[in-house]
Tab-separated table of C-alpha atoms and ligand atoms in Angstrom:
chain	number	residue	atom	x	y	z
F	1	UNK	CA	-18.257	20.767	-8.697
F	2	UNK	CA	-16.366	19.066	-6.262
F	3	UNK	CA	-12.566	18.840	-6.512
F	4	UNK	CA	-10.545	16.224	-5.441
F	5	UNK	CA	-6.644	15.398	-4.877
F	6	UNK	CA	-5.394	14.322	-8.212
F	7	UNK	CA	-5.317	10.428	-8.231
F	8	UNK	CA	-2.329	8.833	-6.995
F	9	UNK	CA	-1.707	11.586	-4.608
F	10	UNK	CA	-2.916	12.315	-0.687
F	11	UNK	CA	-2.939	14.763	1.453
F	12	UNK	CA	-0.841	14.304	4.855
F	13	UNK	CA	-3.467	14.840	7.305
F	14	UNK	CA	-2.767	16.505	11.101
F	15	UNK	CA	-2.761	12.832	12.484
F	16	UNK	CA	-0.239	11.605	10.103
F	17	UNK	CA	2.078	14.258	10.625
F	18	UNK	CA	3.718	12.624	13.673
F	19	UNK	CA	5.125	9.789	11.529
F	20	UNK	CA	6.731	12.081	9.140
F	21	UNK	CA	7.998	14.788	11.764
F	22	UNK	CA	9.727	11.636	13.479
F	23	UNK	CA	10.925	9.709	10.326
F	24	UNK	CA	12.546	13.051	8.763
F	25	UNK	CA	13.900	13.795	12.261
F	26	UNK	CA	15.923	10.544	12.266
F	27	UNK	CA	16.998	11.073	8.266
F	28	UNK	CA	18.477	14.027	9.092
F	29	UNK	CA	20.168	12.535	12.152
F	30	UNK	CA	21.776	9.281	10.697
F	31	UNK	CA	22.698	11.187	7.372
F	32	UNK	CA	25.185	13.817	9.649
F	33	UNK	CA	26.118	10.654	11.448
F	34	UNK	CA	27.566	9.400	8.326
F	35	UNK	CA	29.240	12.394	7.230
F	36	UNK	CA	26.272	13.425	4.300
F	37	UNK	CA	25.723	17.409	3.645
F	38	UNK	CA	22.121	18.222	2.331
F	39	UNK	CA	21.104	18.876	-1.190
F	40	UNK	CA	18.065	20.073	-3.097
F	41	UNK	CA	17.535	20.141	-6.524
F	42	UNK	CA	14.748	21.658	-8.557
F	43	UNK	CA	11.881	19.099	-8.556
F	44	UNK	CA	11.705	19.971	-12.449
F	45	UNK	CA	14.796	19.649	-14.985
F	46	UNK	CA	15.336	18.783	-18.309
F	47	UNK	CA	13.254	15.843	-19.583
F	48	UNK	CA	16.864	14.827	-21.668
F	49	UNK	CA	18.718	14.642	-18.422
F	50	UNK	CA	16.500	11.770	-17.224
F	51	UNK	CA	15.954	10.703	-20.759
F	52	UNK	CA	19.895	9.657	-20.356
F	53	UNK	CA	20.222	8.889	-16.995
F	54	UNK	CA	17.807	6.420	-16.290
F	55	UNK	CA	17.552	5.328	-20.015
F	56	UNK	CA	15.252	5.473	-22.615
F	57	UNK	CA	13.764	2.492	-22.718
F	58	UNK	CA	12.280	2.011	-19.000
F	59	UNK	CA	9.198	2.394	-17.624
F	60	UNK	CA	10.185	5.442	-15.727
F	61	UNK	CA	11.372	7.561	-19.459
F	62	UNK	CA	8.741	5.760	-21.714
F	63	UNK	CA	6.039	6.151	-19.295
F	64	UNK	CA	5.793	7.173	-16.385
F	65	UNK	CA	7.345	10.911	-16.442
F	66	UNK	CA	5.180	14.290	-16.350
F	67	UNK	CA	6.671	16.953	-18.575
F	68	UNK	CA	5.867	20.291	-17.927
F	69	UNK	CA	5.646	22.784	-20.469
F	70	UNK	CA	6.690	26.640	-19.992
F	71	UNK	CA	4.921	29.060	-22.297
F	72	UNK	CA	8.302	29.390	-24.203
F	73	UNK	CA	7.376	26.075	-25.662
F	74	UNK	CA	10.398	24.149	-23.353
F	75	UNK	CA	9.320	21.206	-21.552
F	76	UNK	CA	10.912	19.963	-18.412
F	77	UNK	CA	9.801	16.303	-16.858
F	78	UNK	CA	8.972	16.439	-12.678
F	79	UNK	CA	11.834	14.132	-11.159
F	80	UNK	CA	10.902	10.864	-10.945
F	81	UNK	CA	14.113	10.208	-8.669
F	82	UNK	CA	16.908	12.019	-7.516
F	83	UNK	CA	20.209	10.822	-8.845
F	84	UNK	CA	19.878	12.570	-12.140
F	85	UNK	CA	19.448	15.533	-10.575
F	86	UNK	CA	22.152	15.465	-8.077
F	87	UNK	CA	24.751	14.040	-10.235
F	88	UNK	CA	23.849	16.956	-12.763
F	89	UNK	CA	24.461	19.489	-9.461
F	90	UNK	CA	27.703	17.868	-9.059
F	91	UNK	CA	29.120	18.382	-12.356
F	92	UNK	CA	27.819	21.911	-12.609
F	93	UNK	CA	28.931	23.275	-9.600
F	94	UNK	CA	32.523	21.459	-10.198
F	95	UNK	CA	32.649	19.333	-6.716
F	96	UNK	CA	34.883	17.009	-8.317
F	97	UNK	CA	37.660	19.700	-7.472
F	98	UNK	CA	36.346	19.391	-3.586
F	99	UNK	CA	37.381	16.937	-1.309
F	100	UNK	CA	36.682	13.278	-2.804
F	101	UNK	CA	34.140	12.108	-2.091
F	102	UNK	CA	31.316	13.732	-1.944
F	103	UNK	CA	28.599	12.797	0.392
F	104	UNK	CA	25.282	14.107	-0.828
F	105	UNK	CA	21.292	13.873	0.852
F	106	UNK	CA	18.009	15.112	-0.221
F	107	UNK	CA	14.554	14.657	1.331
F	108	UNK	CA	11.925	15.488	-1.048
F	109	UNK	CA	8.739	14.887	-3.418
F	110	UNK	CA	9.295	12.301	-6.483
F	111	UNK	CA	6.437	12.054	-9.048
F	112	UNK	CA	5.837	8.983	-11.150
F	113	UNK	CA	2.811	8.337	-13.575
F	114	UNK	CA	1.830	4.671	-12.028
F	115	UNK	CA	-1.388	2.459	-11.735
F	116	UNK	CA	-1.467	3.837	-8.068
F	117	UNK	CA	-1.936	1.190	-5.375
F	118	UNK	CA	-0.922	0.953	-1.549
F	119	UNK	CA	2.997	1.898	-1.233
F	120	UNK	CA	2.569	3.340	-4.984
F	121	UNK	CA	1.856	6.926	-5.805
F	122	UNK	CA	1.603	9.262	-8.678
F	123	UNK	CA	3.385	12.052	-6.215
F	124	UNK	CA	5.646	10.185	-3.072
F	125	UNK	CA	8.258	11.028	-1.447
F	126	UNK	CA	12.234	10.021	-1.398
F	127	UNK	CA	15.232	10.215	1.277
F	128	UNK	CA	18.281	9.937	-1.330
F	129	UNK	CA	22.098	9.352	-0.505
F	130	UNK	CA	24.752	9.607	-2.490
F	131	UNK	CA	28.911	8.587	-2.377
F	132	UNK	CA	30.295	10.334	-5.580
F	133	UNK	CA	33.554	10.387	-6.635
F	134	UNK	CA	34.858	7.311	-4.761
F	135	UNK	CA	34.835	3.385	-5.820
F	136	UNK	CA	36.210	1.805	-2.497
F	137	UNK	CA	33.498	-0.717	-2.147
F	138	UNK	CA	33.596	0.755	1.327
F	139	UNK	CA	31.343	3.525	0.099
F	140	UNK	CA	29.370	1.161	-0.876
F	141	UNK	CA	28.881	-0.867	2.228
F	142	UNK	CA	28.623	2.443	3.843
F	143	UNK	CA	25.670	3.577	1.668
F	144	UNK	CA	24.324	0.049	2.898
F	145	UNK	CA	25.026	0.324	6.325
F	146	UNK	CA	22.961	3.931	5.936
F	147	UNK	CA	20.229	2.508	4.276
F	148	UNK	CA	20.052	-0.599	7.485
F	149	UNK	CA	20.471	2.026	10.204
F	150	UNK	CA	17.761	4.019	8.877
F	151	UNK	CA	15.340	1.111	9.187
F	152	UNK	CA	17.080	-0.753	12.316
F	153	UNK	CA	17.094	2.683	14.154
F	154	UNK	CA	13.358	2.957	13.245
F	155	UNK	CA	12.387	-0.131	14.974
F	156	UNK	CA	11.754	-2.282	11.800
F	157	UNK	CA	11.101	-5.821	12.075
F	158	UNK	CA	12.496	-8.617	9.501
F	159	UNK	CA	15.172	-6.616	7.842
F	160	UNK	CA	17.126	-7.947	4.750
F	161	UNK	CA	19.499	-7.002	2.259
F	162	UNK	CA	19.133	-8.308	-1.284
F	163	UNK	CA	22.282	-8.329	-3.574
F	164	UNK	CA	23.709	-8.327	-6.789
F	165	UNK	CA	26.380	-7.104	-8.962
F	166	UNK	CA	25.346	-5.940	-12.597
F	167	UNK	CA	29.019	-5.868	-13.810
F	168	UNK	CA	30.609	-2.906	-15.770
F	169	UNK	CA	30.960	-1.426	-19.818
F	170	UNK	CA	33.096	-4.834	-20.313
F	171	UNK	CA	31.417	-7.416	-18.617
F	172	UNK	CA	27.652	-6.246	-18.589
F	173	UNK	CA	27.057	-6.675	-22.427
F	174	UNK	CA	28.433	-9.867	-22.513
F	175	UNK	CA	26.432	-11.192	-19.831
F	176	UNK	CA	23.200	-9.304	-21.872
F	177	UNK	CA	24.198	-11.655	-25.138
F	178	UNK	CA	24.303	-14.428	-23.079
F	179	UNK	CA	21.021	-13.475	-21.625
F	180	UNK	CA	19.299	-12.407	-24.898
F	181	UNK	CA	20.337	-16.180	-26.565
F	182	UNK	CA	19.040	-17.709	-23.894
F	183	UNK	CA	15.690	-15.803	-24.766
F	184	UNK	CA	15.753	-16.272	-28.117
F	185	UNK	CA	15.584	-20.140	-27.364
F	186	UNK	CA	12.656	-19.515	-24.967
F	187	UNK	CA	10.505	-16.788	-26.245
F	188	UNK	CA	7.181	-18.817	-26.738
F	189	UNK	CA	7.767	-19.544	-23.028
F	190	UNK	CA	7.258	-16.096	-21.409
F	191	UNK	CA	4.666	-12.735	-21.683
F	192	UNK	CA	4.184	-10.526	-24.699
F	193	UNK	CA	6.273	-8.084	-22.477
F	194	UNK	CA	9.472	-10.286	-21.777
F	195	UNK	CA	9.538	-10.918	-25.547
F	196	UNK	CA	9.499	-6.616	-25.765
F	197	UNK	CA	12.080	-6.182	-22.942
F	198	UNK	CA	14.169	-8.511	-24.616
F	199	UNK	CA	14.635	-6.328	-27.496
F	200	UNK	CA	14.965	-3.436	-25.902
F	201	UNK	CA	15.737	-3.337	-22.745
F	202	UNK	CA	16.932	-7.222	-21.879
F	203	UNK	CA	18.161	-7.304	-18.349
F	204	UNK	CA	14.041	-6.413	-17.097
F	205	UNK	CA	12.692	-9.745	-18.307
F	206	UNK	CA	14.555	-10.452	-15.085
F	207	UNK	CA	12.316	-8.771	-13.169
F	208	UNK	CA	8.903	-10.038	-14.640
F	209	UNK	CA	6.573	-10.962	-11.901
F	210	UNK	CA	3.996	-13.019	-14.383
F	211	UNK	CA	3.976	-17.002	-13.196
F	212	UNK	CA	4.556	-18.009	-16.923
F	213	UNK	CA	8.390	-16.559	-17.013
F	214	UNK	CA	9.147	-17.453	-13.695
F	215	UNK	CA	10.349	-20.616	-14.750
F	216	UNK	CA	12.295	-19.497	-17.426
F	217	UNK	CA	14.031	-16.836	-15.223
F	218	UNK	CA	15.314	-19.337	-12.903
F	219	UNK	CA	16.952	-21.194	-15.420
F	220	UNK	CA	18.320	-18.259	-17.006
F	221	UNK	CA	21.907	-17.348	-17.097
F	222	UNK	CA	23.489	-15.597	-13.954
F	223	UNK	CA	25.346	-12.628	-14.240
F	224	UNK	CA	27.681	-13.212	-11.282
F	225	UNK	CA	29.156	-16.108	-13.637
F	226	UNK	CA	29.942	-13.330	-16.477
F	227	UNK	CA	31.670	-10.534	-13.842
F	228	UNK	CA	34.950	-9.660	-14.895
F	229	UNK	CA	38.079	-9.832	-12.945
F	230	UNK	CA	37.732	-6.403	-11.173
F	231	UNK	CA	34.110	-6.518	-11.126
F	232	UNK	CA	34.031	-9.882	-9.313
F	233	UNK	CA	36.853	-8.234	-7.123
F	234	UNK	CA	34.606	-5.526	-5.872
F	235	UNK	CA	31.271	-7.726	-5.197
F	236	UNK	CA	33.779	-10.084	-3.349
F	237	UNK	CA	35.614	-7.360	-1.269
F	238	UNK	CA	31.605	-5.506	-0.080
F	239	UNK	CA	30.490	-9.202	0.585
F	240	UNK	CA	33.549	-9.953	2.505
F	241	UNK	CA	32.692	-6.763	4.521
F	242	UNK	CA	29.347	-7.433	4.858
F	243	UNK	CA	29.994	-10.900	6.326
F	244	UNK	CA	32.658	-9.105	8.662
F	245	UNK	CA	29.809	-6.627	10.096
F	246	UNK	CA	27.465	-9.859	10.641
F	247	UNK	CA	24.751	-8.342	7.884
F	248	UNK	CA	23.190	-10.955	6.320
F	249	UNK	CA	21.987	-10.684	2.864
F	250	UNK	CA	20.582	-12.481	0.399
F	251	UNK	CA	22.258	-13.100	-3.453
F	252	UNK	CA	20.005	-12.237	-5.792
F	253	UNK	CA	20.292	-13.161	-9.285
F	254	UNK	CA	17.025	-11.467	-10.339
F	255	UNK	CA	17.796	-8.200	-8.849
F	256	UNK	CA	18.920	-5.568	-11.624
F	257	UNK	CA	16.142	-2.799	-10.990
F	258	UNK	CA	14.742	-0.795	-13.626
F	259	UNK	CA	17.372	2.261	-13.959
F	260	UNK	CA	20.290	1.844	-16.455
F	261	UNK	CA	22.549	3.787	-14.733
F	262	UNK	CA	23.368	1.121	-12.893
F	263	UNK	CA	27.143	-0.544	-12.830
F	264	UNK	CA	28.339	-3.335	-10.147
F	265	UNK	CA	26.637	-2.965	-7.246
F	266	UNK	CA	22.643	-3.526	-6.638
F	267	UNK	CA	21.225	-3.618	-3.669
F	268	UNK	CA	17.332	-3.708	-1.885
F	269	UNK	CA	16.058	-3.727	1.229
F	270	UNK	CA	13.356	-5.737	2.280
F	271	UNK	CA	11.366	-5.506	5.580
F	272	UNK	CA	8.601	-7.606	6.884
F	273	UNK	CA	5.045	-6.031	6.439
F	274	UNK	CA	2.221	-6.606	9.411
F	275	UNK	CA	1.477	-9.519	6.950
F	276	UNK	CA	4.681	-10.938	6.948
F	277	UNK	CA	5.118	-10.513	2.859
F	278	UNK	CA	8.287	-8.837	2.066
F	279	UNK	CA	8.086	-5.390	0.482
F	280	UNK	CA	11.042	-2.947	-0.864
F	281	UNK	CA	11.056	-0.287	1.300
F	282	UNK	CA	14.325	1.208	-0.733
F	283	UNK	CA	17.200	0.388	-3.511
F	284	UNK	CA	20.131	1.382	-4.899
F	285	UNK	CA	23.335	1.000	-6.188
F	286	UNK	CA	26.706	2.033	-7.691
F	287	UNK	CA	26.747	4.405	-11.163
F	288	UNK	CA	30.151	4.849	-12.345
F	289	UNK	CA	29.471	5.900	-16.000
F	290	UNK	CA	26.621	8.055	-15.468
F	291	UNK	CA	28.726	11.154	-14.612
F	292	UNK	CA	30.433	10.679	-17.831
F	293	UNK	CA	27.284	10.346	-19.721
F	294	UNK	CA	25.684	13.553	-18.686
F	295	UNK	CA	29.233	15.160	-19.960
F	296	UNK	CA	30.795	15.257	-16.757
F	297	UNK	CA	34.321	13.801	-15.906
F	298	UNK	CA	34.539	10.017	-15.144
F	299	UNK	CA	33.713	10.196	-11.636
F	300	UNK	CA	32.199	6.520	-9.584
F	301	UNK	CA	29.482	6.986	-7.797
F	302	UNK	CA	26.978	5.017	-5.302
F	303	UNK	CA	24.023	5.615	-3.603
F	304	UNK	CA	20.221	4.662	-2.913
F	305	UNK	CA	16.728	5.794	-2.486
F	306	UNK	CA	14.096	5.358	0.159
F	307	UNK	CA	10.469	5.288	-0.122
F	308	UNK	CA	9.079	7.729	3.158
F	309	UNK	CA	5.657	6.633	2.181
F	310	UNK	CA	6.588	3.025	2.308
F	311	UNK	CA	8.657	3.458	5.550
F	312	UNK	CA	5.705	5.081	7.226
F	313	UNK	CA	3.459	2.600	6.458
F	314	UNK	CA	5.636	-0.345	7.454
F	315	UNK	CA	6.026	1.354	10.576
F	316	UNK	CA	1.902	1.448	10.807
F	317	UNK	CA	1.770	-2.190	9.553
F	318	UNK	CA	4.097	-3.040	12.155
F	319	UNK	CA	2.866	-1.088	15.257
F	320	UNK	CA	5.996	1.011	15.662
F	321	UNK	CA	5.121	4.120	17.791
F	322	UNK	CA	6.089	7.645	17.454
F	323	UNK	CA	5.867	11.064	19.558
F	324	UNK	CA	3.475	12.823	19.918
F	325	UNK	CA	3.553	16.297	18.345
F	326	UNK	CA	3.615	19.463	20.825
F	327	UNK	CA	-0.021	20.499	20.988
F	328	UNK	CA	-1.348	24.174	22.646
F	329	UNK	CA	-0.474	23.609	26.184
F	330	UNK	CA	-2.856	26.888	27.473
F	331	UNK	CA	-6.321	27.933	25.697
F	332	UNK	CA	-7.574	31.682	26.803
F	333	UNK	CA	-11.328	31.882	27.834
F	334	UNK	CA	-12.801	35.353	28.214
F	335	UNK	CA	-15.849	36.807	30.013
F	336	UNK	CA	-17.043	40.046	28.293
F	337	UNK	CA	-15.778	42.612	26.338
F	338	UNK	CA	-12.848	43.718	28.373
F	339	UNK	CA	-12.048	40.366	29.023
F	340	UNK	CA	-12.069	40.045	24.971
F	341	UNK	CA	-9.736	42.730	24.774
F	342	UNK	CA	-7.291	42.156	27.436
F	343	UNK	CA	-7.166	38.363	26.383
F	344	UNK	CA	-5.059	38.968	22.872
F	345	UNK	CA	-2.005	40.996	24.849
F	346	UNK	CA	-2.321	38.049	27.158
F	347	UNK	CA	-2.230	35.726	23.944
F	348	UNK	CA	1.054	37.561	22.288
F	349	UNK	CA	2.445	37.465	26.041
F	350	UNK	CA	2.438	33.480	26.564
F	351	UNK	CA	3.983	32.994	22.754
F	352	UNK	CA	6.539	34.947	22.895
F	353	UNK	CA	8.003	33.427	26.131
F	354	UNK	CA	7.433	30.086	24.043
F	355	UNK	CA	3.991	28.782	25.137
F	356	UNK	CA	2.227	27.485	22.703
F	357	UNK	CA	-1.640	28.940	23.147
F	358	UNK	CA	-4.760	28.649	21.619
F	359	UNK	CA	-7.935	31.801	22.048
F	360	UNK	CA	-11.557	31.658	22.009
F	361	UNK	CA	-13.171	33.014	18.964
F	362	UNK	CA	-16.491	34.778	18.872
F	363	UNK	CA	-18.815	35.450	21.489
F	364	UNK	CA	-19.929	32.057	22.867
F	365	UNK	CA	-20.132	31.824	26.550
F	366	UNK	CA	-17.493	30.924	28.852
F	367	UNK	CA	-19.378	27.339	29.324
F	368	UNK	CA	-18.868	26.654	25.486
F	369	UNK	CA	-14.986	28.255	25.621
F	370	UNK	CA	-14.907	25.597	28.384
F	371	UNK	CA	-15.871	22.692	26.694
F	372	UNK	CA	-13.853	24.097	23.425
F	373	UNK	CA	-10.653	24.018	25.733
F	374	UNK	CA	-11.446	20.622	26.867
F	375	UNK	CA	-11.711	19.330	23.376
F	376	UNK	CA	-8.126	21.224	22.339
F	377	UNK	CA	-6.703	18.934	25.248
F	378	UNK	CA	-4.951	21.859	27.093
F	379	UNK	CA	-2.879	21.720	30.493
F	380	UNK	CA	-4.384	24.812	31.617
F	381	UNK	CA	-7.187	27.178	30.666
F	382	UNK	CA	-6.939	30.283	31.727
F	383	UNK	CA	-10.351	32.691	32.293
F	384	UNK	CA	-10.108	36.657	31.610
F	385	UNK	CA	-13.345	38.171	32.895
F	386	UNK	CA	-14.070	41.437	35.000
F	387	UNK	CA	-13.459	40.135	38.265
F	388	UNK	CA	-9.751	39.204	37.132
F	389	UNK	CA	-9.218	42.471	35.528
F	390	UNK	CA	-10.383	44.339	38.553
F	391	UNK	CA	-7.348	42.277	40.129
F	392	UNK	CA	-5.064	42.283	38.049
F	393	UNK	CA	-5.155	38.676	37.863
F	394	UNK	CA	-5.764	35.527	35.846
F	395	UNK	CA	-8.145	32.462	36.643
F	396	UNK	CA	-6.079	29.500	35.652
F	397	UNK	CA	-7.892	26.140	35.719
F	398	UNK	CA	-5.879	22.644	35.837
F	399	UNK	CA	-7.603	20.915	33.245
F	400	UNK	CA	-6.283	17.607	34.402
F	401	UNK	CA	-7.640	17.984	38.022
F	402	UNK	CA	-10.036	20.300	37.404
F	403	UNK	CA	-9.135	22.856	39.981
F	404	UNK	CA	-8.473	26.598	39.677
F	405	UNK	CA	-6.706	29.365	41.279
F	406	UNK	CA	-6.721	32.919	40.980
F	407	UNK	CA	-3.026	34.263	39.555
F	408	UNK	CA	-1.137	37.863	39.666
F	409	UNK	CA	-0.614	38.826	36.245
F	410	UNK	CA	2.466	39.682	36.581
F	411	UNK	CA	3.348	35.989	38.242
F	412	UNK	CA	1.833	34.161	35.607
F	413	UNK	CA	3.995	33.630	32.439
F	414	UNK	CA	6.979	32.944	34.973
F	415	UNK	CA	4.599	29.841	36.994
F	416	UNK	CA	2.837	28.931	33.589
F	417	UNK	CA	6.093	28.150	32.232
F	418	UNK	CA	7.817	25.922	34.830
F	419	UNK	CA	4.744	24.081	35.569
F	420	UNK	CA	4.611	23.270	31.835
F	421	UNK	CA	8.350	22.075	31.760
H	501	AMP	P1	13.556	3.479	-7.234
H	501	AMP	O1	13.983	4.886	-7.483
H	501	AMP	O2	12.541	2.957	-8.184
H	501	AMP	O3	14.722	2.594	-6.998
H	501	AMP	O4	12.776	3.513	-5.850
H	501	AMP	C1	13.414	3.683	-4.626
H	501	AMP	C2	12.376	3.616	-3.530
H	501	AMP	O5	11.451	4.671	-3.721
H	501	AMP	C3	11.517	2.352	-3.538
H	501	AMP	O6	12.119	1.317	-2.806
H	501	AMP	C4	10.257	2.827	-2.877
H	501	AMP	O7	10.422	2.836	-1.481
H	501	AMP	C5	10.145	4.249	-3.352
H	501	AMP	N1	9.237	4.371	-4.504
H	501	AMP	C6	9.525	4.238	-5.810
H	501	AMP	N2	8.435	4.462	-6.571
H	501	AMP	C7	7.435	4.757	-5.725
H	501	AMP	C8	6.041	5.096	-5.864
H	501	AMP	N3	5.476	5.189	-7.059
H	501	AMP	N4	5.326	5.328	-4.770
H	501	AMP	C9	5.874	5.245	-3.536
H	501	AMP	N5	7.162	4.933	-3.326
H	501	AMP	C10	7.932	4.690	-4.396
């Protein structure tokens, strides 16, 4: 029996790990730039706290969650995204009694049951942010501005914003009678799911990608003409800024994503792929009733998600380079069995004054150590045998030039390490 990694999943091999190293260098980076303090939640929590949250009647709650059961017969769902989570950490830990607001990041697995595809897995990665307790559309430009950075700073080509306002408790539902009458007029027009989503979950017929609605979507009504006062205030006030920073975006009608948490503000942002086809590489947007909902005080929030599986392979698609990772910079080579010996203090020796070193296993002759060292891509190599230990000293062989010289001992950590600077 052979087994495999379960499908949907991957393992991050050695030559992939550049990519993240770099990527979750630079999250960590911007997020302090913009004043964010780290967060982690459990990766498991109540299946009823996302149940709420994103609402019951998505893909994410009806399908796509893995519950986990404990032997106590309680059953807890894997996160499929991290807002839930955090805004649950926030009420429980009372930070609404901290300073306001609270600027919260996590960098972590996500797990989703999907039809697994390129840029879609069962088990993928997410760099959240999130502005709670504050409804300045300032926080949410700045959330934006986060979410840009992160991709700008990376080196990402063909950058855009997509945007749209999903109203509040007062405007939303009319907008969603508007939008389910229009339906009702059209619903031998569009896919056995749009007449589903109508029912129960209206605002996603929006987002069908089937060619049959598509014309029925773009007549449908807009829900920037059903805002309310305030509401239209704030989508006016973060465009206003947006136009002031010289980001351009794009209004999007369609764009309500599939979480119900959602008030006001929704945003995406698209980047170019090595194709040229746009692709979401993250969204987000304001939530200012779902503290409330998971029996919290009424506290706005706003925030978004990114993708690190779809930002690394953007950055493949589009050629963007990364550092190298440090590799063993010395490899010890013995020459018989004192060589052996003496070659593991020498090991401990050149790691603790920080050189990263690599031995020879076994007993395979110093030719096939050499050709192992040359393979590890060391600087140096350095040869133990009985001539050296008569000495006192250390062969050490410039693997770049190929020449060697015979070291004191006691000299060689000190030269080792400022030739390696
Ligand atoms: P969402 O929480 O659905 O708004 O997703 C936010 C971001 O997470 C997306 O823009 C993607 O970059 C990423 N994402 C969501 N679902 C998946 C998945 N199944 N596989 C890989 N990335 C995903």
């Amino acid at each position: 029996m052979r087994f495999q990694a379960p499908r949907g999943t991957f393992d991050v091999l050695p030559d992939q790990q550049p990519y993240w190293r770099h990527l979750i260098g630079r999250l960590h980076h911007l997020a302090a730039l913009y004043g964010f303090q780290q967060i982690d939640v459990p990766v498991f929590e109540e299946v009823e706290l996302f149940a709420r949250s994103i609402g019951e009647a998505t893909d994410i709650v009806e399908k796509e969650m893995y519950i986990v059961g404990g032997k106590e017969g309680d059953s807890f769902a894997l996160r499929p995204e991290f807002t839930a989570g955090t805004v649950r950490a926030y009420i429980e830990h009372g930070m609404h009694v901290w300073p306001q607001p609270v600027r919260l990041y996590s960098i972590g697995p996500a797990f989703r049951r999907e039809r697994p595809q390129k840029g879609r897995y069962r088990q993928f990665h997410q760099f959240n942010a999130e502005i709670i307790g504050e409804q300045d559309p300032l926080a949410d430009l700045e959330v934006m501005s986060l979410a840009w950075d992160l991709y700008e700073d990376l080196g990402f080509k063909g950058l855009s914003f997509q945007l749209n306002s999903t109203g509040d408790p007062k405007c939303k539902p009319v907008y969603v009678k508007a939008l389910v009458a229009y339906y009702q007029d059209h619903l031998g027009e569009v896919c056995d799911d749009c007449r589903r989503r109508i029912q129960v979950n209206p605002l996603r017929v929006l987002d069908c990608k089937r060619d049959q609605c598509q014309p029925v979507i773009a007549q449908a009504p807009r829900i920037t003409d059903y805002l309310c006062d305030e509401c239209a205030e704030h989508f006016a006030a973060l465009r206003q800024m947006l136009d002031d920073l010289g980001r351009p975006y794009t209004l999007n009608h369609r764009l309500v994503r599939g979480l119900d948490y959602y008030t006001r503000t929704v945003f995406e942002v698209w980047a170019e792929e090595g194709l040229g086809a746009q692709n979401a590489v993250c969204g987000g947007g304001r939530y200012d009733g779902l503290a409330e909902l998971l029996g919290g005080p009424p506290t706005p929030g706003v925030g978004f998600a990114a993708g690190l599986e779809r930002i690394i392979l953007t950055m493949q698609d589009q050629g963007i380079a990364v550092p190298p990772l440090p590799s063993p910079a010395v490899f010890v080579a013995h020459a018989g069995a004192d060589g052996r010996r003496a070659s593991v203090g020498l090991l401990t020796e050149l790691r603790r004054a920080g050189i990263p070193a690599v031995s020879a296993y076994g007993d395979r002759s110093l030719k096939a150590q050499m050709r192992q060292a040359s393979r590890a891509a060391v600087t140096y190599t350095l040869i133990l045998g009985d001539e050296e230990l008569a000495s006192d000293s250390v062969t050490v062989r410039d693997m770049n030039t190929g020449t060697q010289e015979r070291v004191p001992r006691r000299e060689l950590v000190q030269r080792l390490k400022s030739s390696l600077k």
